[in-house]
Coordinates of C-alpha atoms in Angstrom, one line a residue:
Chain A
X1 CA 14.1 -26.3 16.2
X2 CA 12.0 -28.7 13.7
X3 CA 13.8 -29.3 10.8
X4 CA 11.6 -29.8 8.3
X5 CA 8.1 -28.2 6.9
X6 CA 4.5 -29.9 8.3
X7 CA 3.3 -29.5 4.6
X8 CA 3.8 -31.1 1.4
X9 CA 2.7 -28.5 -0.8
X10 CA 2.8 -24.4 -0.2
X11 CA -0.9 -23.6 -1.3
X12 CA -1.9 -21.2 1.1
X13 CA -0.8 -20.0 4.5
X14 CA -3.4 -21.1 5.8
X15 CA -2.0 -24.8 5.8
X16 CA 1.2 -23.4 8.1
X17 CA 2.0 -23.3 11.5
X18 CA 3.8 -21.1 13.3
X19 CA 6.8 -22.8 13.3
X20 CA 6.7 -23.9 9.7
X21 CA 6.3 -20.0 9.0
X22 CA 10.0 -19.6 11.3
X23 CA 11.6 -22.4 9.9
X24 CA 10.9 -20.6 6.3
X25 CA 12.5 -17.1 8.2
X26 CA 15.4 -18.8 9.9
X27 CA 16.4 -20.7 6.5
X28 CA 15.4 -17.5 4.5
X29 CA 18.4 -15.2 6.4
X30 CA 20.8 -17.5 5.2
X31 CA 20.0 -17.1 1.4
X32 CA 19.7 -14.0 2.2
X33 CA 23.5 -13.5 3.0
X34 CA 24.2 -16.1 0.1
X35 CA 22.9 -13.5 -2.7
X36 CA 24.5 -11.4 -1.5
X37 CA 28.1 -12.1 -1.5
X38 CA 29.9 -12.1 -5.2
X39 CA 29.1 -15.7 -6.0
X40 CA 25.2 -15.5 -5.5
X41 CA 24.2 -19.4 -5.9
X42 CA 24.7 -22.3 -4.3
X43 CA 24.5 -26.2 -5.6
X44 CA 21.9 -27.1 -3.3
X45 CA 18.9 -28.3 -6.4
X46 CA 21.4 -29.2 -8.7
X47 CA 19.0 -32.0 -9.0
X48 CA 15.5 -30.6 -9.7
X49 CA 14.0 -29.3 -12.0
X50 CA 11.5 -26.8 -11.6
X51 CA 8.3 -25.5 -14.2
X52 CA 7.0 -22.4 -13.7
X53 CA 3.5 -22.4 -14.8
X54 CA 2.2 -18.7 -15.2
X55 CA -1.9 -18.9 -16.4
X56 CA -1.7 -15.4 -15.3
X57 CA 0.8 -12.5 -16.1
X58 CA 3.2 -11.4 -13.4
X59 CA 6.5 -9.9 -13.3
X60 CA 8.1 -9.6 -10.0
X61 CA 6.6 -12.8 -8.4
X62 CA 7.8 -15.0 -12.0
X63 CA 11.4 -13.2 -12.0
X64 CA 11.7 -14.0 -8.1
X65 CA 11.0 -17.4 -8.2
X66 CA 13.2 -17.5 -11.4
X67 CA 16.2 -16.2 -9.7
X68 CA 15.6 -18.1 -7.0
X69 CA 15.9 -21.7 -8.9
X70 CA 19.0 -20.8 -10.7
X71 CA 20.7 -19.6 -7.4
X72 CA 19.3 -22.9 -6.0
X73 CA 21.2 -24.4 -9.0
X74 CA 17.8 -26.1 -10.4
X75 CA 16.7 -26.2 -13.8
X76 CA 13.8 -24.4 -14.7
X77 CA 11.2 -24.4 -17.6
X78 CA 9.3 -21.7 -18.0
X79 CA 5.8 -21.1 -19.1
X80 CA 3.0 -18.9 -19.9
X81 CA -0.4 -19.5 -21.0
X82 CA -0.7 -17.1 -23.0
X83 CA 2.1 -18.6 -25.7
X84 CA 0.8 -22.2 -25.0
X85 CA -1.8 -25.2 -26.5
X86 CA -4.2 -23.9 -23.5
X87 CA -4.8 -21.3 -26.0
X88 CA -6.1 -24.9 -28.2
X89 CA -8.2 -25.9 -25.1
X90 CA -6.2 -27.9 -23.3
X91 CA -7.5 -28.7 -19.3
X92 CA -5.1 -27.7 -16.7
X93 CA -4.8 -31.0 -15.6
X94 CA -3.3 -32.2 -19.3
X95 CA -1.2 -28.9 -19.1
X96 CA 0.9 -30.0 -16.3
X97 CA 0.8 -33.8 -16.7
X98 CA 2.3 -33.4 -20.3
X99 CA 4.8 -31.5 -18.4
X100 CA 5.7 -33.6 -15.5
X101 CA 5.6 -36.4 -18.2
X102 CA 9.0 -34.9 -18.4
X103 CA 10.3 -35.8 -15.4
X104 CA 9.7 -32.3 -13.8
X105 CA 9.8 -32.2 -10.0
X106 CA 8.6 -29.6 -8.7
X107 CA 5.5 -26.5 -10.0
X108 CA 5.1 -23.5 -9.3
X109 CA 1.9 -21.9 -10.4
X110 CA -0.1 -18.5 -11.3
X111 CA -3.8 -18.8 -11.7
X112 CA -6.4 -17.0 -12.2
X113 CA -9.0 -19.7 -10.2
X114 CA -9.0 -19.5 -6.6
X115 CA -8.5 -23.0 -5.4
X116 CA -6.2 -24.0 -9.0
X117 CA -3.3 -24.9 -6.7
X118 CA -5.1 -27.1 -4.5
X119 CA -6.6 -28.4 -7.1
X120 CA -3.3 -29.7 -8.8
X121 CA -1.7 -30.8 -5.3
X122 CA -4.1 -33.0 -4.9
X123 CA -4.0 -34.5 -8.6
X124 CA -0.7 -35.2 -9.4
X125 CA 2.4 -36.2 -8.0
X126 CA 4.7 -33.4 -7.9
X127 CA 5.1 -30.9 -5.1
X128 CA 3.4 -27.5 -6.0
X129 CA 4.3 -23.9 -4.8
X130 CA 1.6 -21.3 -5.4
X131 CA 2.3 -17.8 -6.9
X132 CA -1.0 -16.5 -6.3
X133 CA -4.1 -18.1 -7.4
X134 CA -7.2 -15.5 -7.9
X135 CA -8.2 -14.1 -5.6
X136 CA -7.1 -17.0 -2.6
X137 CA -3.9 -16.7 -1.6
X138 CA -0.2 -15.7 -2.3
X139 CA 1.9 -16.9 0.4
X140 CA 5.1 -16.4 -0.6
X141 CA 4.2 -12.9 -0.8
X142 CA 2.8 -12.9 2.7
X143 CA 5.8 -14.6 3.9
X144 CA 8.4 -12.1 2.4
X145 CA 6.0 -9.3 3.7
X146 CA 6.0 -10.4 7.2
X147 CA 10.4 -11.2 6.9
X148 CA 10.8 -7.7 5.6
X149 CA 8.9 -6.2 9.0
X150 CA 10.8 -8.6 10.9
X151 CA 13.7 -7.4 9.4
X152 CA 12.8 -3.5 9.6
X153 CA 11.4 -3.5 13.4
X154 CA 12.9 -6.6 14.6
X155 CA 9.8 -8.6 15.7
X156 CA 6.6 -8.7 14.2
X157 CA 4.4 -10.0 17.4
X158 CA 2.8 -7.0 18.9
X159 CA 3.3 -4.9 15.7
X160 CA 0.0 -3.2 14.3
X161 CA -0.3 -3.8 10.3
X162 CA -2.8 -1.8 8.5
X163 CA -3.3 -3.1 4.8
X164 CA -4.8 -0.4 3.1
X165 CA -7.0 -0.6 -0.7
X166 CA -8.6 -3.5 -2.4
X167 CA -9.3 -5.7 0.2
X168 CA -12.2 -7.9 -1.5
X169 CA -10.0 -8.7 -4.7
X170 CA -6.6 -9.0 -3.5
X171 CA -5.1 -12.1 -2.7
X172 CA -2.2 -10.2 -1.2
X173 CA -4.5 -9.5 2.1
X174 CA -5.7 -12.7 3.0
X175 CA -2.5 -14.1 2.7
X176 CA -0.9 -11.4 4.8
X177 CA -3.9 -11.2 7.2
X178 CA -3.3 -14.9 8.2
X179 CA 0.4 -15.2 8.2
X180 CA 0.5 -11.9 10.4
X181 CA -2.2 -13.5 13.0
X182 CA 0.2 -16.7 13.3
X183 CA 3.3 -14.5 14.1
X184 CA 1.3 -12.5 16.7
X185 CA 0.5 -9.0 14.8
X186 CA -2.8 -7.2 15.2
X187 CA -4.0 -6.8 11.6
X188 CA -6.5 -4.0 10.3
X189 CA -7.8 -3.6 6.6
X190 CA -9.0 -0.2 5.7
X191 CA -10.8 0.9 2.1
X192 CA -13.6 2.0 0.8
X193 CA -16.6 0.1 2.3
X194 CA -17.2 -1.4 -1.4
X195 CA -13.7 -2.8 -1.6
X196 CA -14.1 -4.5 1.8
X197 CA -15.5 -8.0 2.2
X198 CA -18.7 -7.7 4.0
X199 CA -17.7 -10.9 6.6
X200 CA -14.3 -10.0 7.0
X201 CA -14.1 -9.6 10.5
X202 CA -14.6 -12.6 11.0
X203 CA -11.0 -13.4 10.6
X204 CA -10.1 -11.2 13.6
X205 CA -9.7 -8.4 11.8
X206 CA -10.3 -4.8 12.7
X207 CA -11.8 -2.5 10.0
X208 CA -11.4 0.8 9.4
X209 CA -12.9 3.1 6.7
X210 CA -11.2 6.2 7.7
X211 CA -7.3 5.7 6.0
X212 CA -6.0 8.4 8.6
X213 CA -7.1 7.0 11.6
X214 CA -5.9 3.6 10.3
X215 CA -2.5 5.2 9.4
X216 CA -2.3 6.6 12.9
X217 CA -3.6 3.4 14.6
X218 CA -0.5 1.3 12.6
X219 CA 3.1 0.7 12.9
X220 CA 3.0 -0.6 9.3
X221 CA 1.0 0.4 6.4
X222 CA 1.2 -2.1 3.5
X223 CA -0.8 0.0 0.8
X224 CA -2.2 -2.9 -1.9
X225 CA -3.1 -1.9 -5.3
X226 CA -6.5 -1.2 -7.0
X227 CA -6.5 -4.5 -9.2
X228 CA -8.7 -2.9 -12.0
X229 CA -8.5 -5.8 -14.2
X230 CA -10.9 -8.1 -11.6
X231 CA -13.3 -5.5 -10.9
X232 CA -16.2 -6.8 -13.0
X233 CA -18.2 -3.3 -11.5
X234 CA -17.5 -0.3 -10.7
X235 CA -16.6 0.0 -7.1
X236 CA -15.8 3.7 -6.7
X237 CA -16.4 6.6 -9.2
X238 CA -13.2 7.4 -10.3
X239 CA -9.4 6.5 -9.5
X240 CA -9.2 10.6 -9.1
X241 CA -12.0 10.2 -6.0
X242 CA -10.3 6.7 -4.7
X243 CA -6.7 8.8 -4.6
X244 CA -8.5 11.6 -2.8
X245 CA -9.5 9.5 -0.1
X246 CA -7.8 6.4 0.1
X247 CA -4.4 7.2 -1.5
X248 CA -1.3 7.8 0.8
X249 CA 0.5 10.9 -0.1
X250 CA 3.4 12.8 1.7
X251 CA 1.3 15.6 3.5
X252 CA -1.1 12.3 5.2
X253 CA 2.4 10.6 5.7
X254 CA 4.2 13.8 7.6
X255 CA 0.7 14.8 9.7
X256 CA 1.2 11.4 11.8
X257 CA 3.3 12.3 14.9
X258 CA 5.0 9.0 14.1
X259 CA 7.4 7.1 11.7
X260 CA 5.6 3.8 10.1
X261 CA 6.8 1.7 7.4
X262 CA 5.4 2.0 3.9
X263 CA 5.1 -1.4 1.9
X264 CA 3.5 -2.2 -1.3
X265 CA 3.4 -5.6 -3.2
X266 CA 4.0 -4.1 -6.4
X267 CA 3.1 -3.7 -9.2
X268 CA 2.6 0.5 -8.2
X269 CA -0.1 2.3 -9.9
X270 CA 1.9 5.8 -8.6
X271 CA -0.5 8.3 -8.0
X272 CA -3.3 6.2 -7.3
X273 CA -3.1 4.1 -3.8
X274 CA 0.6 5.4 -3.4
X275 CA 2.3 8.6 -4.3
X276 CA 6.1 9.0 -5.8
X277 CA 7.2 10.7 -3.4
X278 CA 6.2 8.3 -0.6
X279 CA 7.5 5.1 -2.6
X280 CA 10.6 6.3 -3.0
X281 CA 11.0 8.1 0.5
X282 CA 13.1 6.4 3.4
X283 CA 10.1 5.2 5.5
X284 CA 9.0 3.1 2.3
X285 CA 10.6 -0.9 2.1
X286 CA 9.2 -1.5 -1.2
X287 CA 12.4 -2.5 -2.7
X288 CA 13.7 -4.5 0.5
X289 CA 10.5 -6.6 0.1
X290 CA 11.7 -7.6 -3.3
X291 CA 15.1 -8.2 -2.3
X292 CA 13.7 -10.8 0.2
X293 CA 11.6 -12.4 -2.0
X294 CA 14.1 -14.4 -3.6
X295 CA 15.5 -15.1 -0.4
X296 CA 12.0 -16.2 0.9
X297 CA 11.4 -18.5 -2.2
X298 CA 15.1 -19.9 -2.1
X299 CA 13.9 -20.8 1.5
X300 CA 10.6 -22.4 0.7
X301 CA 12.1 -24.2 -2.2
X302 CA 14.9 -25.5 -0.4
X303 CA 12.6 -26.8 2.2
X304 CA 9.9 -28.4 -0.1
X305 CA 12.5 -29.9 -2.3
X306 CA 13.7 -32.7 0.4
X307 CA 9.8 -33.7 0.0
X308 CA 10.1 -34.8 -3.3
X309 CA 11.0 -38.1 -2.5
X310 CA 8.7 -38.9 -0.3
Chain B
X1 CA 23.7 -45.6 27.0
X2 CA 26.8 -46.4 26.7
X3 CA 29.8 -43.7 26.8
X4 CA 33.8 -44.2 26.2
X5 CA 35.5 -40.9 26.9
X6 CA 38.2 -40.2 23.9
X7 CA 39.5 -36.7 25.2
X8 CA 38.9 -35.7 28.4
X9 CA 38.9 -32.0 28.9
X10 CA 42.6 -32.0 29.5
X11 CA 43.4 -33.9 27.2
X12 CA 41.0 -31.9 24.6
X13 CA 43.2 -28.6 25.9
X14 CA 46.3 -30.5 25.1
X15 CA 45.6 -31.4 21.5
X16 CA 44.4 -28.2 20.7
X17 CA 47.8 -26.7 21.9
X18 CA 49.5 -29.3 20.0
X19 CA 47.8 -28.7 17.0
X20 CA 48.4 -25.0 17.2
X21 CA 51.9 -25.8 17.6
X22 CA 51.9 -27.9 14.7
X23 CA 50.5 -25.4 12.5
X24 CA 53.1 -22.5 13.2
X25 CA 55.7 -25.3 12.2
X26 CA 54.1 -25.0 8.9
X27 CA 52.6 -21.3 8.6
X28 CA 55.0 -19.6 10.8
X29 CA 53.9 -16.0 11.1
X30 CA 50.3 -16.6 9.6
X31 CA 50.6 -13.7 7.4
X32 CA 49.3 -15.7 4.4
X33 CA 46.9 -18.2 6.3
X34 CA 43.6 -17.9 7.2
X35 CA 41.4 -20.1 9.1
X36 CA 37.5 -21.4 8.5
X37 CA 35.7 -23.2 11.0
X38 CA 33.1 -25.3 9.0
X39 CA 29.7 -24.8 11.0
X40 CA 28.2 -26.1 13.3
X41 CA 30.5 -27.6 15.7
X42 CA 34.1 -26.7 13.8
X43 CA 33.9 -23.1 14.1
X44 CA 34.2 -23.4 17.8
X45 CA 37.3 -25.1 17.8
X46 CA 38.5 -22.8 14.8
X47 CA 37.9 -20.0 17.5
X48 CA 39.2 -21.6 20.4
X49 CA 42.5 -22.3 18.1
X50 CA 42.5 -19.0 16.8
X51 CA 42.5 -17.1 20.4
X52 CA 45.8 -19.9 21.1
X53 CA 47.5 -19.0 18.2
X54 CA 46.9 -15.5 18.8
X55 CA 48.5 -15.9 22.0
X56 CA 51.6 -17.6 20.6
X57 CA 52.6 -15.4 18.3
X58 CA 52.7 -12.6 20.6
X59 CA 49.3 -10.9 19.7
X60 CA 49.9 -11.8 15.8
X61 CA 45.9 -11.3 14.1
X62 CA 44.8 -14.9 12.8
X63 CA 42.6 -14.4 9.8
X64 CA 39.6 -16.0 10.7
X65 CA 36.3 -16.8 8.6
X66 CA 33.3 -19.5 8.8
X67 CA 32.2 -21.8 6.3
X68 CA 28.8 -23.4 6.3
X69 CA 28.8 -26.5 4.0
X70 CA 24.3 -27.5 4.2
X71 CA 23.6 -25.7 1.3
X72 CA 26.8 -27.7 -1.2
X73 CA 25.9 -31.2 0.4
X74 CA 24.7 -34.1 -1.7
X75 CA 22.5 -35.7 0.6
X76 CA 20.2 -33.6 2.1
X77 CA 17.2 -35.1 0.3
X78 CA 18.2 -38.5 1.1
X79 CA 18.1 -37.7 5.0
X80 CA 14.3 -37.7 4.6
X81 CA 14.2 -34.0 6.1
X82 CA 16.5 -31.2 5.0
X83 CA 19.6 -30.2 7.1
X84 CA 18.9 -26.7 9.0
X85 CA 21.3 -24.3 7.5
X86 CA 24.1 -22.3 10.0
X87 CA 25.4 -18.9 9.5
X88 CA 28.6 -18.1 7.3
X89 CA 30.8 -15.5 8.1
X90 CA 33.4 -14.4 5.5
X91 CA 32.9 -10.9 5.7
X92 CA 36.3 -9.6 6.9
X93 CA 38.2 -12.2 5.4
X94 CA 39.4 -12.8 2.0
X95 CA 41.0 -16.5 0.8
X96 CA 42.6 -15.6 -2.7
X97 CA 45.8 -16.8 -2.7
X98 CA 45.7 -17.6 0.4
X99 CA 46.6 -20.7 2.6
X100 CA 43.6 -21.9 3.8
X101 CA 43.1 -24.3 7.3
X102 CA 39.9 -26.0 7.4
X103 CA 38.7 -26.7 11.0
X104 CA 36.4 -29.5 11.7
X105 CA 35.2 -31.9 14.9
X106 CA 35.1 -35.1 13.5
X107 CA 36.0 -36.8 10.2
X108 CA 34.5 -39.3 9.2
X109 CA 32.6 -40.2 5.4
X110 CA 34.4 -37.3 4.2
X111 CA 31.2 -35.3 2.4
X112 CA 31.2 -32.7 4.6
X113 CA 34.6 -32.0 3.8
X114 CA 33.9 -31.9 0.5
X115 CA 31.2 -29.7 0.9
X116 CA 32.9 -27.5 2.4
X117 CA 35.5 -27.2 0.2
X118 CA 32.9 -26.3 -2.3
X119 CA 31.7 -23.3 -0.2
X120 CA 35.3 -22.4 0.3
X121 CA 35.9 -22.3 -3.6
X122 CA 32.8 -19.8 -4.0
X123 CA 34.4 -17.0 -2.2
X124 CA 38.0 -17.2 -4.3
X125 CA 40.9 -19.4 -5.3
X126 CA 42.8 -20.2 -2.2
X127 CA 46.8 -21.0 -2.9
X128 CA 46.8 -24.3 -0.6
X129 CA 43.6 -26.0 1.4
X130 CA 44.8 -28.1 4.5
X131 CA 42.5 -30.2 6.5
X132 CA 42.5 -29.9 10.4
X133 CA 40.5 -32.4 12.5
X134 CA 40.2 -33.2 16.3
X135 CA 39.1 -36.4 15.4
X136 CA 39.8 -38.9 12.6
X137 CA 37.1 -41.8 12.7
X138 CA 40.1 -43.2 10.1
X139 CA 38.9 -46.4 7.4
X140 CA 35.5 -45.1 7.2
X141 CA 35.6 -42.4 4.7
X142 CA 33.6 -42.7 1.4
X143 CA 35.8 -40.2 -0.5
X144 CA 39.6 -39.8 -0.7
X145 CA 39.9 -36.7 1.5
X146 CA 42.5 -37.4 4.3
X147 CA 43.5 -35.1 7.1
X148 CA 47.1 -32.9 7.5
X149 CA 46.7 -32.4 11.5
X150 CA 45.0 -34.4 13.4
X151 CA 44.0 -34.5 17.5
X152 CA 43.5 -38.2 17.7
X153 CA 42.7 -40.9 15.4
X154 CA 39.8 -43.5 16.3
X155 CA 39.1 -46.7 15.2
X156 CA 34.9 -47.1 14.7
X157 CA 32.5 -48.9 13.4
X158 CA 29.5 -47.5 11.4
X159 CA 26.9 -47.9 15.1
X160 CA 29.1 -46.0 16.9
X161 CA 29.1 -42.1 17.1
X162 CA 31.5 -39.3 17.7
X163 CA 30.4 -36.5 20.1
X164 CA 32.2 -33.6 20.9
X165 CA 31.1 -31.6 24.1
X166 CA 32.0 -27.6 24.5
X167 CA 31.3 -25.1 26.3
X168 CA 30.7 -22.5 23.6
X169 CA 27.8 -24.7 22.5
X170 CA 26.2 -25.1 25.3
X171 CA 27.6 -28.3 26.8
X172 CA 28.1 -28.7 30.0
X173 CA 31.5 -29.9 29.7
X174 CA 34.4 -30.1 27.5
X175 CA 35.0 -33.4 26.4
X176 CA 34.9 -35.9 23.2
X177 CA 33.2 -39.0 23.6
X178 CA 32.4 -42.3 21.6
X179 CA 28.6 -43.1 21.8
X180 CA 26.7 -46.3 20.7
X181 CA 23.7 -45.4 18.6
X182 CA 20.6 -46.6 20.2
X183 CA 18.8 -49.3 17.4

């Protein structure tokens, strides 16, 4: 097996192959037995030091690459726009070249641009990890996705993934939708047809306005969440209607003659795309996807660090 | 390329019984001793050794764990690519207090060793460490760890390499073997 990733930088999935994407996996279930044991860290980036650049807020995605760097052993800087001379108008380019002025290593970035991390890969120096940038990608989140149904039904080639809500402003699905095609799943998007890009079939996808005949078509159902804060119009009436017809509650989760997996990126808006009682029922991984997450970002971090000194 | 064989598989079979014979000198019963393979290659001679000992001793249970040093190394961004990590296994096993025998194929600079000693440390205080190798590549260490059993000591230069062939890992033979490197 290849030892080392074909990128530089992680800015999207897109840039992966399939067996950068196993390489990630494979290194990512060895983490994932180091946090868990009673001494949770290892000295492996003893060495680096990592800046966490958040232009955007986030709270399991920031924490998770946190934990990861300490129990990587790197140092880490943390920092949020919203406390910071970008406030003053300061370029994004400034931002992080004052900061690597300080001999930082490694970034890993929230924005709220699409393109922001590709962007900064290709101006400076250090090796960037996106954390989501607008409405693009999040990879790290499509890669812990896609480990967690490894994990769940062994395999994830064959498997049928239905990801359910916002569609046209989540960053969540295309990152999924193209990190699911290289590891061999069929891939459907179902929403309201306002919430679904009008092209995006073209990525292979199968689309599916009807939520029950998506949820019995799939052996996953990866329910995203209605990201109010980047709808600039109003795509649907009311949350009240979008519930009605597009939110998975127990009575649509008990009528399919078959057991699928619930996931959901998180943050939860319970009661609108996902009920309580089906987040917190046994079918649902929600809280294994977090748990991988910091093994998935222990793994891509340990794997881009040796290419800082290229 | 060329090859020098340094154990044959008889020979190989003979160490290992001499080293397990060694070691009850010093551990007796084993009730306090447990022993760590250090992935990749040391864990199958820490198994082979185990099953001996077992044998030995009359059907005596060997504590038995395995240590995986990548992730406490110093150099794997110096390699140019990072080292592909192995599993560890220290489920069933506990090292407090405990005299611990590290198994490893070939000595030779010494790191490893001391990265595995780092992993060993992160799952409790063991009373005593000891170092078991099949073979020392002696003079060419780059850190003052030295050996308590050993199969067979070598003299090497820096070109040549150290290859030990088992079964268990998919070799066709069993066998040690000193290798030029091809430059």
């Amino acid at each position: 097996m290849k030892t080392a990733l074909s990128v530089k930088h992680l800015v999207g999935i897109k840039d992966l192959t399939l067996s950068d994407i196993e390489l990630i996996f494979a290194t990512a279930d060895n983490f994932k037995s180091v946090i868990n044991r009673p001494i949770k860290k290892v000295p492996s980036l003893r060495d680096v030091t990592i800046a966490n650049i958040f232009f955007e807020n986030s709270t399991r995605t920031r924490i998770s690459f946190e934990l990861a760097e300490r129990r990587l052993s790197a140092d880490v800087l943390n920092f949020s726009a919203s406390a910071s001379s970008v406030k003053k108008g300061e370029t994004l380019i400034d931002t992080v070249k004052n900061i690597l002025a300080m001999k930082v290593d490694m970034v890993v970035m929230r924005h709220s641009s699409a393109g922001a991390c590709k962007f900064l890969a290709d101006n400076i120096d250090a090796v960037v990890v996106n954390a989501g940038d607008g409405t693009h990608e999040h990879p790290t989140q499509a890669l812990l996705d896609a480990f967690s149904i490894r994990e769940n039904l062994g395999n994830v080639k064959g498997k049928k993934v239905a990801i359910v809500g916002d569609i046209m402003h989540s960053r969540v699905a295309l990152s999924n939708i193209l990190c699911l095609q290289k590891l061999g799943a069929e891939v459907m998007v179902s929403g309201p047809p306002t919430l679904i890009p009008k092209y995006i079939s073209a990525l292979g996808v199968k689309v599916e306005y009807d939520l029950m005949k998506a949820l019995q078509w799939c052996d996953v159902a990866n329910m995203l969440r209605i990201q109010l804060e980047r709808q600039d119009i109003k795509y649907f009436p009311s949350t009240r209607e979008y519930s009605m017809q597009y939110g998975l509650n127990k009575q649509r989760l008990d009528s399919l003659k078959k057991k699928i997996l619930i996931m959901h990126p998180g943050p939860i808006n319970r009661g609108v795309e996902i009920t309580s009682d089906v987040a917190d029922s046994d079918q649902s991984i929600i809280l294994d996807q977090v748990e991988n997450g910091v093994a998935i970002r222990m793994a891509v971090l340990y794997l881009l660090a040796a290419k800082t000194q290229e | 390329m060329k090859r020098k064989v340094l154990l044959s598989q008889k020979q190989l079979e003979l160490t290992l019984d001499r080293l397990c014979h060694q070691l009850i000198e010093n551990h007796d019963n084993f009730k306090d001793t447990v022993i760590i393979g250090l992935q990749p290659r040391g864990i199958y001679l820490a198994r082979r050794m185990q099953k001996k000992l077992s044998a030995l001793l009359k059907g005596v249970k060997i504590a038995y764990g395995e240590i995986d040093p990548t992730f406490y190394r110093d150099d794997f961004r110096t390699k140019g690519h990072p080292i592909s990590p192995s599993s560890m296994n220290m489920d069933n096993v506990t090292v407090e207090n405990k005299n611990v025998i590290l198994v490893d194929d070939v000595l030779f600079s010494g790191r490893t060793i001391r990265a595995g000693l780092d992993a060993l440390l992160d799952f409790g205080r063991p009373k005593k460490v000891e170092l078991l190798v099949l073979i020392d590549r002696r003079f060419s260490r780059h850190l003052p760890i030295q050996p308590d059993y050993v199969g067979k000591r070598v003299d090497t230069i820096v070109s040549q390499n150290v290859k030990t062939d088992l079964k268990e890992a998919g070799d066709k033979s069993d066998g040690v073997w000193l290798t030029e490197s091809e430059k």
